[in-house]
Amino acid sequence: MSTKFERSVTRLIGSNFMAASLLVFAFSGASLASPESAAISTGEEVRSSVSSHIIQGGRDNSTVQNKTTEEYGALKTTGERSRSGTRAGFAKPGAGSSSAQSTSFDFWIYDADVQLFNDDDNDGYFYGVDLLFDADTIYSEADVYAVLYLSFEGGPWNEYAVTEDFTIFGSSASDEYVLVTELMSGYPTGDYDLLIELFDTFDGAFVASYGPDETSGLGFLPLEDFNRDAPVTEVVIIESHGGGGSLDGWLLSILILLLLISASRKIWRHRNDSLVRIDTPPPAWRTDRESRW
């Protein structure tokens, strides 16, 4: 009997110890889940994004012609910001231009605007970029494509997306191109400028550009990637003051002791219940009745 009693007490102590261990683990985990520990290094992080392409019709056209996934090397944040680091610096001059880095008089970008979306942590920085631009030409029609860049805090231009080939019709407004991009990784929190470079599909010549120098709407865009936009869950820790730490320890010890006493009493009753029933003498009325017979 003593062996089973000891095992029962051991199981009870073990279960209470396990519960206390889980409580300590949860507390330590909550302490580690701080914003500082959730910070993401910007070192050699690969940049990735997902884009939806809407060709012609602007934002009124809800039909997405294509979806693409872009991956680039780590974001360049230091150095000179110039066209020599973009595709325009390596492209041939377009018709009506004097050099590769100067735009053509035969093509131009009439207008562009950006709408930002997706700010899950409500810190004022977004990972969604909805870009609309309208390219025009002196010709009745021409096939072109655009390369898009982001500059972090005034640093070098970093290519982040390329459009599909699309057709523009003179100075028509019905050939607007919309590129909706979600920055997934590799873009630290900060202010970005956006640049559009337009190229002739036929020979790859650089023909036009549009950026923060042409409109303030493409400058100082508050952006960050999806990984950095995750909502931060606040952990509330209740602290007791006034020397209550030792008192809490005594209360916990008393509680464990009461549980042990209760368990031991239940075990003793279970083991000795049958013995009590056998050894108890029968009542007097039953003895008298049996002696009469």
PDB file of C-alpha atoms in Angstrom:
ATOM      1  CA  MET A   1       0.000   0.000   0.000  1.00  0.00           C
ATOM      2  CA  SER A   2       2.808   2.397   0.843  1.00  0.00           C
ATOM      3  CA  THR A   3       4.360   1.890  -2.591  1.00  0.00           C
ATOM      4  CA  LYS A   4       1.161   2.851  -4.441  1.00  0.00           C
ATOM      5  CA  PHE A   5       0.690   5.797  -2.116  1.00  0.00           C
ATOM      6  CA  GLU A   6       4.199   7.052  -2.892  1.00  0.00           C
ATOM      7  CA  ARG A   7       3.587   6.678  -6.630  1.00  0.00           C
ATOM      8  CA  SER A   8       0.351   8.659  -6.411  1.00  0.00           C
ATOM      9  CA  VAL A   9       2.046  11.465  -4.497  1.00  0.00           C
ATOM     10  CA  THR A  10       4.907  11.467  -7.014  1.00  0.00           C
ATOM     11  CA  ARG A  11       2.448  11.794  -9.924  1.00  0.00           C
ATOM     12  CA  LEU A  12       0.705  14.687  -8.177  1.00  0.00           C
ATOM     13  CA  ILE A  13       3.967  16.524  -7.547  1.00  0.00           C
ATOM     14  CA  GLY A  14       5.072  15.870 -11.142  1.00  0.00           C
ATOM     15  CA  SER A  15       1.864  17.312 -12.604  1.00  0.00           C
ATOM     16  CA  ASN A  16       2.178  20.458 -10.490  1.00  0.00           C
ATOM     17  CA  PHE A  17       5.851  20.797 -11.462  1.00  0.00           C
ATOM     18  CA  MET A  18       4.931  20.479 -15.152  1.00  0.00           C
ATOM     19  CA  ALA A  19       2.283  23.193 -14.838  1.00  0.00           C
ATOM     20  CA  ALA A  20       4.759  25.508 -13.119  1.00  0.00           C
ATOM     21  CA  SER A  21       7.360  24.820 -15.827  1.00  0.00           C
ATOM     22  CA  LEU A  22       4.881  25.673 -18.578  1.00  0.00           C
ATOM     23  CA  LEU A  23       4.031  28.921 -16.804  1.00  0.00           C
ATOM     24  CA  VAL A  24       7.697  29.900 -16.575  1.00  0.00           C
ATOM     25  CA  PHE A  25       8.240  28.984 -20.254  1.00  0.00           C
ATOM     26  CA  ALA A  26       5.273  31.093 -21.373  1.00  0.00           C
ATOM     27  CA  PHE A  27       6.516  34.054 -19.344  1.00  0.00           C
ATOM     28  CA  SER A  28      10.034  33.822 -20.758  1.00  0.00           C
ATOM     29  CA  GLY A  29       8.652  33.472 -24.304  1.00  0.00           C
ATOM     30  CA  ALA A  30       6.542  36.588 -23.851  1.00  0.00           C
ATOM     31  CA  SER A  31       9.610  38.497 -22.704  1.00  0.00           C
ATOM     32  CA  LEU A  32      11.498  37.455 -25.832  1.00  0.00           C
ATOM     33  CA  ALA A  33       8.663  38.526 -28.166  1.00  0.00           C
ATOM     34  CA  SER A  34       9.626  42.182 -27.975  1.00  0.00           C
ATOM     35  CA  PRO A  35       9.831  44.556 -30.949  1.00  0.00           C
ATOM     36  CA  GLU A  36      13.614  44.667 -30.587  1.00  0.00           C
ATOM     37  CA  SER A  37      13.949  40.893 -30.982  1.00  0.00           C
ATOM     38  CA  ALA A  38      11.559  40.952 -33.957  1.00  0.00           C
ATOM     39  CA  ALA A  39      13.725  43.451 -35.833  1.00  0.00           C
ATOM     40  CA  ILE A  40      14.800  42.252 -39.264  1.00  0.00           C
ATOM     41  CA  SER A  41      18.325  42.732 -40.484  1.00  0.00           C
ATOM     42  CA  THR A  42      18.744  44.573 -43.761  1.00  0.00           C
ATOM     43  CA  GLY A  43      22.190  43.034 -44.513  1.00  0.00           C
ATOM     44  CA  GLU A  44      22.171  40.941 -47.691  1.00  0.00           C
ATOM     45  CA  GLU A  45      18.434  40.363 -47.670  1.00  0.00           C
ATOM     46  CA  VAL A  46      17.056  39.371 -51.068  1.00  0.00           C
ATOM     47  CA  ARG A  47      14.326  41.660 -52.377  1.00  0.00           C
ATOM     48  CA  SER A  48      11.089  40.101 -53.586  1.00  0.00           C
ATOM     49  CA  SER A  49       7.715  41.429 -54.676  1.00  0.00           C
ATOM     50  CA  VAL A  50       4.512  40.362 -56.415  1.00  0.00           C
ATOM     51  CA  SER A  51       2.900  42.508 -59.131  1.00  0.00           C
ATOM     52  CA  SER A  52      -0.407  42.597 -60.990  1.00  0.00           C
ATOM     53  CA  HIS A  53      -0.395  44.174 -64.463  1.00  0.00           C
ATOM     54  CA  ILE A  54      -3.390  46.056 -65.862  1.00  0.00           C
ATOM     55  CA  ILE A  55      -2.779  47.057 -69.484  1.00  0.00           C
ATOM     56  CA  GLN A  56      -4.983  49.889 -70.782  1.00  0.00           C
ATOM     57  CA  GLY A  57      -8.089  51.260 -69.134  1.00  0.00           C
ATOM     58  CA  GLY A  58      -6.363  52.494 -65.970  1.00  0.00           C
ATOM     59  CA  ARG A  59      -7.812  51.736 -62.552  1.00  0.00           C
ATOM     60  CA  ASP A  60     -11.323  51.592 -64.010  1.00  0.00           C
ATOM     61  CA  ASN A  61     -10.291  48.386 -65.757  1.00  0.00           C
ATOM     62  CA  SER A  62     -10.391  45.678 -63.100  1.00  0.00           C
ATOM     63  CA  THR A  63      -9.093  42.977 -65.461  1.00  0.00           C
ATOM     64  CA  VAL A  64      -5.592  41.842 -64.529  1.00  0.00           C
ATOM     65  CA  GLN A  65      -3.705  40.745 -67.643  1.00  0.00           C
ATOM     66  CA  ASN A  66      -0.773  39.156 -65.850  1.00  0.00           C
ATOM     67  CA  LYS A  67       0.800  38.517 -62.452  1.00  0.00           C
ATOM     68  CA  THR A  68       4.544  38.353 -61.913  1.00  0.00           C
ATOM     69  CA  THR A  69       6.972  37.662 -59.080  1.00  0.00           C
ATOM     70  CA  GLU A  70      10.145  39.752 -58.940  1.00  0.00           C
ATOM     71  CA  GLU A  71      13.392  38.871 -57.161  1.00  0.00           C
ATOM     72  CA  TYR A  72      16.470  41.103 -56.960  1.00  0.00           C
ATOM     73  CA  GLY A  73      19.661  41.359 -54.949  1.00  0.00           C
ATOM     74  CA  ALA A  74      20.005  43.250 -51.693  1.00  0.00           C
ATOM     75  CA  LEU A  75      18.839  46.861 -51.663  1.00  0.00           C
ATOM     76  CA  LYS A  76      21.589  49.403 -52.380  1.00  0.00           C
ATOM     77  CA  THR A  77      21.291  52.182 -49.815  1.00  0.00           C
ATOM     78  CA  THR A  78      24.554  54.121 -50.188  1.00  0.00           C
ATOM     79  CA  GLY A  79      26.260  55.738 -53.136  1.00  0.00           C
ATOM     80  CA  GLU A  80      25.453  58.267 -55.811  1.00  0.00           C
ATOM     81  CA  ARG A  81      21.979  58.340 -57.308  1.00  0.00           C
ATOM     82  CA  SER A  82      22.378  58.714 -61.073  1.00  0.00           C
ATOM     83  CA  ARG A  83      21.082  57.284 -64.325  1.00  0.00           C
ATOM     84  CA  SER A  84      24.376  55.510 -64.892  1.00  0.00           C
ATOM     85  CA  GLY A  85      23.149  52.825 -62.505  1.00  0.00           C
ATOM     86  CA  THR A  86      19.864  52.240 -64.337  1.00  0.00           C
ATOM     87  CA  ARG A  87      19.079  50.544 -67.637  1.00  0.00           C
ATOM     88  CA  ALA A  88      18.993  53.935 -69.345  1.00  0.00           C
ATOM     89  CA  GLY A  89      22.734  54.230 -68.782  1.00  0.00           C
ATOM     90  CA  PHE A  90      23.362  51.163 -70.961  1.00  0.00           C
ATOM     91  CA  ALA A  91      20.629  51.602 -73.580  1.00  0.00           C
ATOM     92  CA  LYS A  92      21.047  53.106 -77.046  1.00  0.00           C
ATOM     93  CA  PRO A  93      19.653  56.624 -77.635  1.00  0.00           C
ATOM     94  CA  GLY A  94      16.072  56.760 -78.759  1.00  0.00           C
ATOM     95  CA  ALA A  95      14.808  58.639 -81.794  1.00  0.00           C
ATOM     96  CA  GLY A  96      15.003  62.389 -81.211  1.00  0.00           C
ATOM     97  CA  SER A  97      17.535  62.194 -78.343  1.00  0.00           C
ATOM     98  CA  SER A  98      21.178  63.221 -78.255  1.00  0.00           C
ATOM     99  CA  SER A  99      22.515  60.585 -75.849  1.00  0.00           C
ATOM    100  CA  ALA A 100      21.499  57.359 -74.174  1.00  0.00           C
ATOM    101  CA  GLN A 101      20.722  59.088 -70.881  1.00  0.00           C
ATOM    102  CA  SER A 102      18.602  61.864 -72.395  1.00  0.00           C
ATOM    103  CA  THR A 103      14.955  61.335 -73.233  1.00  0.00           C
ATOM    104  CA  SER A 104      13.475  61.372 -76.717  1.00  0.00           C
ATOM    105  CA  PHE A 105      11.266  64.177 -77.974  1.00  0.00           C
ATOM    106  CA  ASP A 106       9.145  61.541 -79.722  1.00  0.00           C
ATOM    107  CA  PHE A 107       8.004  59.927 -76.445  1.00  0.00           C
ATOM    108  CA  TRP A 108       7.065  61.292 -73.045  1.00  0.00           C
ATOM    109  CA  ILE A 109       5.173  60.326 -69.908  1.00  0.00           C
ATOM    110  CA  TYR A 110       2.232  62.668 -69.539  1.00  0.00           C
ATOM    111  CA  ASP A 111       1.313  61.855 -65.942  1.00  0.00           C
ATOM    112  CA  ALA A 112       1.825  59.364 -63.129  1.00  0.00           C
ATOM    113  CA  ASP A 113       0.473  58.900 -59.633  1.00  0.00           C
ATOM    114  CA  VAL A 114       0.839  56.445 -56.766  1.00  0.00           C
ATOM    115  CA  GLN A 115      -1.667  55.088 -54.287  1.00  0.00           C
ATOM    116  CA  LEU A 116      -0.263  53.241 -51.286  1.00  0.00           C
ATOM    117  CA  PHE A 117      -2.110  50.437 -49.501  1.00  0.00           C
ATOM    118  CA  ASN A 118      -1.639  47.697 -46.861  1.00  0.00           C
ATOM    119  CA  ASP A 119      -0.454  48.999 -43.499  1.00  0.00           C
ATOM    120  CA  ASP A 120      -1.281  46.180 -41.087  1.00  0.00           C
ATOM    121  CA  ASP A 121       0.665  47.552 -38.117  1.00  0.00           C
ATOM    122  CA  ASN A 122      -0.706  51.106 -38.577  1.00  0.00           C
ATOM    123  CA  ASP A 123       2.719  52.740 -38.385  1.00  0.00           C
ATOM    124  CA  GLY A 124       2.193  54.896 -41.486  1.00  0.00           C
ATOM    125  CA  TYR A 125       4.408  52.742 -43.750  1.00  0.00           C
ATOM    126  CA  PHE A 126       2.876  50.620 -46.509  1.00  0.00           C
ATOM    127  CA  TYR A 127       3.955  47.557 -48.485  1.00  0.00           C
ATOM    128  CA  GLY A 128       1.491  48.022 -51.361  1.00  0.00           C
ATOM    129  CA  VAL A 129       2.319  50.334 -54.307  1.00  0.00           C
ATOM    130  CA  ASP A 130      -0.399  51.051 -56.884  1.00  0.00           C
ATOM    131  CA  LEU A 131       1.301  52.934 -59.747  1.00  0.00           C
ATOM    132  CA  LEU A 132      -0.560  54.423 -62.737  1.00  0.00           C
ATOM    133  CA  PHE A 133       1.184  56.210 -65.599  1.00  0.00           C
ATOM    134  CA  ASP A 134       0.208  57.475 -69.044  1.00  0.00           C
ATOM    135  CA  ALA A 135       2.870  57.367 -71.779  1.00  0.00           C
ATOM    136  CA  ASP A 136       2.363  59.264 -75.053  1.00  0.00           C
ATOM    137  CA  THR A 137       4.082  59.519 -78.439  1.00  0.00           C
ATOM    138  CA  ILE A 138       4.024  61.593 -81.601  1.00  0.00           C
ATOM    139  CA  TYR A 139       3.318  58.427 -83.571  1.00  0.00           C
ATOM    140  CA  SER A 140      -0.137  56.966 -84.068  1.00  0.00           C
ATOM    141  CA  GLU A 141       0.957  53.953 -82.044  1.00  0.00           C
ATOM    142  CA  ALA A 142       4.111  52.402 -80.615  1.00  0.00           C
ATOM    143  CA  ASP A 143       5.055  49.377 -78.536  1.00  0.00           C
ATOM    144  CA  VAL A 144       6.945  50.160 -75.339  1.00  0.00           C
ATOM    145  CA  TYR A 145       7.775  48.784 -71.894  1.00  0.00           C
ATOM    146  CA  ALA A 146       8.787  50.434 -68.630  1.00  0.00           C
ATOM    147  CA  VAL A 147      11.327  49.672 -65.914  1.00  0.00           C
ATOM    148  CA  LEU A 148      10.545  50.886 -62.396  1.00  0.00           C
ATOM    149  CA  TYR A 149      12.974  51.837 -59.637  1.00  0.00           C
ATOM    150  CA  LEU A 150      12.908  52.713 -55.940  1.00  0.00           C
ATOM    151  CA  SER A 151      15.462  54.845 -54.099  1.00  0.00           C
ATOM    152  CA  PHE A 152      15.781  54.405 -50.319  1.00  0.00           C
ATOM    153  CA  GLU A 153      16.338  57.649 -48.408  1.00  0.00           C
ATOM    154  CA  GLY A 154      17.957  59.394 -51.409  1.00  0.00           C
ATOM    155  CA  GLY A 155      20.277  56.478 -52.207  1.00  0.00           C
ATOM    156  CA  PRO A 156      20.917  54.759 -55.565  1.00  0.00           C
ATOM    157  CA  TRP A 157      18.090  53.608 -57.812  1.00  0.00           C
ATOM    158  CA  ASN A 158      17.085  49.966 -57.330  1.00  0.00           C
ATOM    159  CA  GLU A 159      15.059  48.230 -60.027  1.00  0.00           C
ATOM    160  CA  TYR A 160      11.953  46.626 -58.507  1.00  0.00           C
ATOM    161  CA  ALA A 161       9.668  45.725 -61.442  1.00  0.00           C
ATOM    162  CA  VAL A 162       9.330  45.623 -65.236  1.00  0.00           C
ATOM    163  CA  THR A 163       6.063  46.045 -67.115  1.00  0.00           C
ATOM    164  CA  GLU A 164       4.754  43.886 -69.910  1.00  0.00           C
ATOM    165  CA  ASP A 165       5.139  45.135 -73.477  1.00  0.00           C
ATOM    166  CA  PHE A 166       2.168  47.393 -74.210  1.00  0.00           C
ATOM    167  CA  THR A 167       0.938  49.665 -76.971  1.00  0.00           C
ATOM    168  CA  ILE A 168       0.432  53.415 -76.650  1.00  0.00           C
ATOM    169  CA  PHE A 169      -1.753  55.354 -79.088  1.00  0.00           C
ATOM    170  CA  GLY A 170      -0.606  58.912 -79.729  1.00  0.00           C
ATOM    171  CA  SER A 171      -1.694  61.105 -76.823  1.00  0.00           C
ATOM    172  CA  SER A 172      -4.699  58.972 -75.877  1.00  0.00           C
ATOM    173  CA  ALA A 173      -5.589  58.662 -72.190  1.00  0.00           C
ATOM    174  CA  SER A 174      -7.132  55.224 -72.670  1.00  0.00           C
ATOM    175  CA  ASP A 175      -3.748  53.452 -72.763  1.00  0.00           C
ATOM    176  CA  GLU A 176      -2.793  54.060 -69.120  1.00  0.00           C
ATOM    177  CA  TYR A 177      -0.773  51.286 -67.510  1.00  0.00           C
ATOM    178  CA  VAL A 178      -1.356  50.185 -63.904  1.00  0.00           C
ATOM    179  CA  LEU A 179       1.141  48.129 -61.920  1.00  0.00           C
ATOM    180  CA  VAL A 180       0.009  47.020 -58.462  1.00  0.00           C
ATOM    181  CA  THR A 181       2.984  45.734 -56.458  1.00  0.00           C
ATOM    182  CA  GLU A 182       3.256  44.222 -52.988  1.00  0.00           C
ATOM    183  CA  LEU A 183       6.760  44.428 -51.528  1.00  0.00           C
ATOM    184  CA  MET A 184       7.321  41.099 -49.763  1.00  0.00           C
ATOM    185  CA  SER A 185      10.898  41.282 -48.439  1.00  0.00           C
ATOM    186  CA  GLY A 186      14.142  43.256 -48.613  1.00  0.00           C
ATOM    187  CA  TYR A 187      12.708  46.768 -48.268  1.00  0.00           C
ATOM    188  CA  PRO A 188      13.470  48.358 -44.869  1.00  0.00           C
ATOM    189  CA  THR A 189      11.138  50.922 -43.362  1.00  0.00           C
ATOM    190  CA  GLY A 190      11.759  54.421 -44.716  1.00  0.00           C
ATOM    191  CA  ASP A 191      10.970  57.020 -47.384  1.00  0.00           C
ATOM    192  CA  TYR A 192      11.391  56.022 -51.023  1.00  0.00           C
ATOM    193  CA  ASP A 193      11.423  57.859 -54.358  1.00  0.00           C
ATOM    194  CA  LEU A 194      10.048  56.174 -57.489  1.00  0.00           C
ATOM    195  CA  LEU A 195      11.389  56.444 -61.041  1.00  0.00           C
ATOM    196  CA  ILE A 196       9.855  55.280 -64.344  1.00  0.00           C
ATOM    197  CA  GLU A 197      12.022  54.648 -67.413  1.00  0.00           C
ATOM    198  CA  LEU A 198      10.334  54.001 -70.778  1.00  0.00           C
ATOM    199  CA  PHE A 199      11.927  51.959 -73.577  1.00  0.00           C
ATOM    200  CA  ASP A 200      11.053  51.220 -77.183  1.00  0.00           C
ATOM    201  CA  THR A 201      10.175  47.527 -77.499  1.00  0.00           C
ATOM    202  CA  PHE A 202      11.470  47.377 -81.092  1.00  0.00           C
ATOM    203  CA  ASP A 203      15.140  48.138 -80.366  1.00  0.00           C
ATOM    204  CA  GLY A 204      15.321  48.629 -76.574  1.00  0.00           C
ATOM    205  CA  ALA A 205      16.135  52.331 -76.925  1.00  0.00           C
ATOM    206  CA  PHE A 206      15.594  54.580 -73.897  1.00  0.00           C
ATOM    207  CA  VAL A 207      12.893  57.113 -74.814  1.00  0.00           C
ATOM    208  CA  ALA A 208      11.430  58.762 -71.678  1.00  0.00           C
ATOM    209  CA  SER A 209      11.543  58.956 -67.891  1.00  0.00           C
ATOM    210  CA  TYR A 210       9.416  60.316 -65.060  1.00  0.00           C
ATOM    211  CA  GLY A 211      10.281  60.619 -61.399  1.00  0.00           C
ATOM    212  CA  PRO A 212      10.418  62.876 -58.334  1.00  0.00           C
ATOM    213  CA  ASP A 213      12.075  65.648 -60.373  1.00  0.00           C
ATOM    214  CA  GLU A 214       8.936  65.847 -62.533  1.00  0.00           C
ATOM    215  CA  THR A 215       6.303  65.361 -59.807  1.00  0.00           C
ATOM    216  CA  SER A 216       6.339  65.366 -56.012  1.00  0.00           C
ATOM    217  CA  GLY A 217       3.809  62.522 -56.118  1.00  0.00           C
ATOM    218  CA  LEU A 218       6.663  60.065 -56.763  1.00  0.00           C
ATOM    219  CA  GLY A 219       8.813  61.256 -53.876  1.00  0.00           C
ATOM    220  CA  PHE A 220       8.986  60.507 -50.149  1.00  0.00           C
ATOM    221  CA  LEU A 221       6.775  57.431 -50.294  1.00  0.00           C
ATOM    222  CA  PRO A 222       6.542  55.786 -46.825  1.00  0.00           C
ATOM    223  CA  LEU A 223       7.206  52.119 -47.569  1.00  0.00           C
ATOM    224  CA  GLU A 224       8.318  48.873 -45.951  1.00  0.00           C
ATOM    225  CA  ASP A 225       8.040  45.248 -46.967  1.00  0.00           C
ATOM    226  CA  PHE A 226       5.397  42.754 -45.843  1.00  0.00           C
ATOM    227  CA  ASN A 227       7.724  41.052 -43.353  1.00  0.00           C
ATOM    228  CA  ARG A 228       8.252  44.326 -41.513  1.00  0.00           C
ATOM    229  CA  ASP A 229       4.564  45.217 -41.529  1.00  0.00           C
ATOM    230  CA  ALA A 230       3.431  42.386 -39.236  1.00  0.00           C
ATOM    231  CA  PRO A 231       1.327  43.693 -36.331  1.00  0.00           C
ATOM    232  CA  VAL A 232       3.185  43.650 -32.997  1.00  0.00           C
ATOM    233  CA  THR A 233       1.276  41.864 -30.244  1.00  0.00           C
ATOM    234  CA  GLU A 234       1.647  43.666 -26.946  1.00  0.00           C
ATOM    235  CA  VAL A 235       2.404  41.506 -23.909  1.00  0.00           C
ATOM    236  CA  VAL A 236       0.906  42.801 -20.651  1.00  0.00           C
ATOM    237  CA  ILE A 237       2.929  41.841 -17.564  1.00  0.00           C
ATOM    238  CA  ILE A 238       1.297  42.414 -14.179  1.00  0.00           C
ATOM    239  CA  GLU A 239       3.781  43.148 -11.404  1.00  0.00           C
ATOM    240  CA  SER A 240       3.001  43.063  -7.679  1.00  0.00           C
ATOM    241  CA  HIS A 241       4.597  45.664  -5.435  1.00  0.00           C
ATOM    242  CA  GLY A 242       5.036  46.167  -1.702  1.00  0.00           C
ATOM    243  CA  GLY A 243       7.071  43.046  -0.864  1.00  0.00           C
ATOM    244  CA  GLY A 244       4.496  40.583  -2.126  1.00  0.00           C
ATOM    245  CA  GLY A 245       7.059  38.287  -3.728  1.00  0.00           C
ATOM    246  CA  SER A 246       7.789  36.209  -0.617  1.00  0.00           C
ATOM    247  CA  LEU A 247       4.080  36.105   0.259  1.00  0.00           C
ATOM    248  CA  ASP A 248       3.255  34.694  -3.171  1.00  0.00           C
ATOM    249  CA  GLY A 249       5.861  31.979  -2.616  1.00  0.00           C
ATOM    250  CA  TRP A 250       4.313  30.999   0.728  1.00  0.00           C
ATOM    251  CA  LEU A 251       0.828  30.889  -0.798  1.00  0.00           C
ATOM    252  CA  LEU A 252       2.054  28.611  -3.576  1.00  0.00           C
ATOM    253  CA  SER A 253       3.734  26.301  -1.049  1.00  0.00           C
ATOM    254  CA  ILE A 254       0.567  26.116   1.071  1.00  0.00           C
ATOM    255  CA  LEU A 255      -1.520  25.335  -2.006  1.00  0.00           C
ATOM    256  CA  ILE A 256       0.780  22.475  -3.014  1.00  0.00           C
ATOM    257  CA  LEU A 257       0.721  21.119   0.556  1.00  0.00           C
ATOM    258  CA  LEU A 258      -3.093  21.154   0.640  1.00  0.00           C
ATOM    259  CA  LEU A 259      -3.212  19.314  -2.677  1.00  0.00           C
ATOM    260  CA  LEU A 260      -0.844  16.652  -1.335  1.00  0.00           C
ATOM    261  CA  ILE A 261      -2.904  16.177   1.843  1.00  0.00           C
ATOM    262  CA  SER A 262      -6.136  15.913  -0.136  1.00  0.00           C
ATOM    263  CA  ALA A 263      -4.621  13.363  -2.497  1.00  0.00           C
ATOM    264  CA  SER A 264      -3.204  11.250   0.330  1.00  0.00           C
ATOM    265  CA  ARG A 265      -6.573  11.170   2.119  1.00  0.00           C
ATOM    266  CA  LYS A 266      -8.356  10.029  -1.022  1.00  0.00           C
ATOM    267  CA  ILE A 267      -5.802   7.279  -1.582  1.00  0.00           C
ATOM    268  CA  TRP A 268      -6.029   6.079   2.034  1.00  0.00           C
ATOM    269  CA  ARG A 269      -9.840   5.952   1.886  1.00  0.00           C
ATOM    270  CA  HIS A 270      -9.776   3.997  -1.338  1.00  0.00           C
ATOM    271  CA  ARG A 271      -7.329   1.431   0.068  1.00  0.00           C
ATOM    272  CA  ASN A 272      -9.032   0.947   3.466  1.00  0.00           C
ATOM    273  CA  ASP A 273     -12.727   1.259   2.604  1.00  0.00           C
ATOM    274  CA  SER A 274     -13.233  -2.519   2.280  1.00  0.00           C
ATOM    275  CA  LEU A 275     -11.379  -3.221   5.548  1.00  0.00           C
ATOM    276  CA  VAL A 276     -13.604  -0.804   7.445  1.00  0.00           C
ATOM    277  CA  ARG A 277     -16.738  -2.551   6.168  1.00  0.00           C
ATOM    278  CA  ILE A 278     -15.463  -6.051   7.084  1.00  0.00           C
ATOM    279  CA  ASP A 279     -14.186  -5.299  10.617  1.00  0.00           C
ATOM    280  CA  THR A 280     -17.161  -3.211  11.743  1.00  0.00           C
ATOM    281  CA  PRO A 281     -19.429  -5.309  14.109  1.00  0.00           C
ATOM    282  CA  PRO A 282     -23.055  -5.788  12.992  1.00  0.00           C
ATOM    283  CA  PRO A 283     -25.739  -3.653  14.647  1.00  0.00           C
ATOM    284  CA  ALA A 284     -27.432  -4.931  17.876  1.00  0.00           C
ATOM    285  CA  TRP A 285     -30.869  -5.462  16.299  1.00  0.00           C
ATOM    286  CA  ARG A 286     -29.380  -7.907  13.753  1.00  0.00           C
ATOM    287  CA  THR A 287     -27.629  -9.934  16.566  1.00  0.00           C
ATOM    288  CA  ASP A 288     -30.852 -10.257  18.607  1.00  0.00           C
ATOM    289  CA  ARG A 289     -32.838 -11.367  15.580  1.00  0.00           C
ATOM    290  CA  GLU A 290     -30.304 -14.031  14.616  1.00  0.00           C
ATOM    291  CA  SER A 291     -30.170 -15.421  18.225  1.00  0.00           C
ATOM    292  CA  ARG A 292     -33.945 -15.890  18.269  1.00  0.00           C
ATOM    293  CA  TRP A 293     -33.800 -18.136  15.283  1.00  0.00           C
TER     294      TRP A 293
END
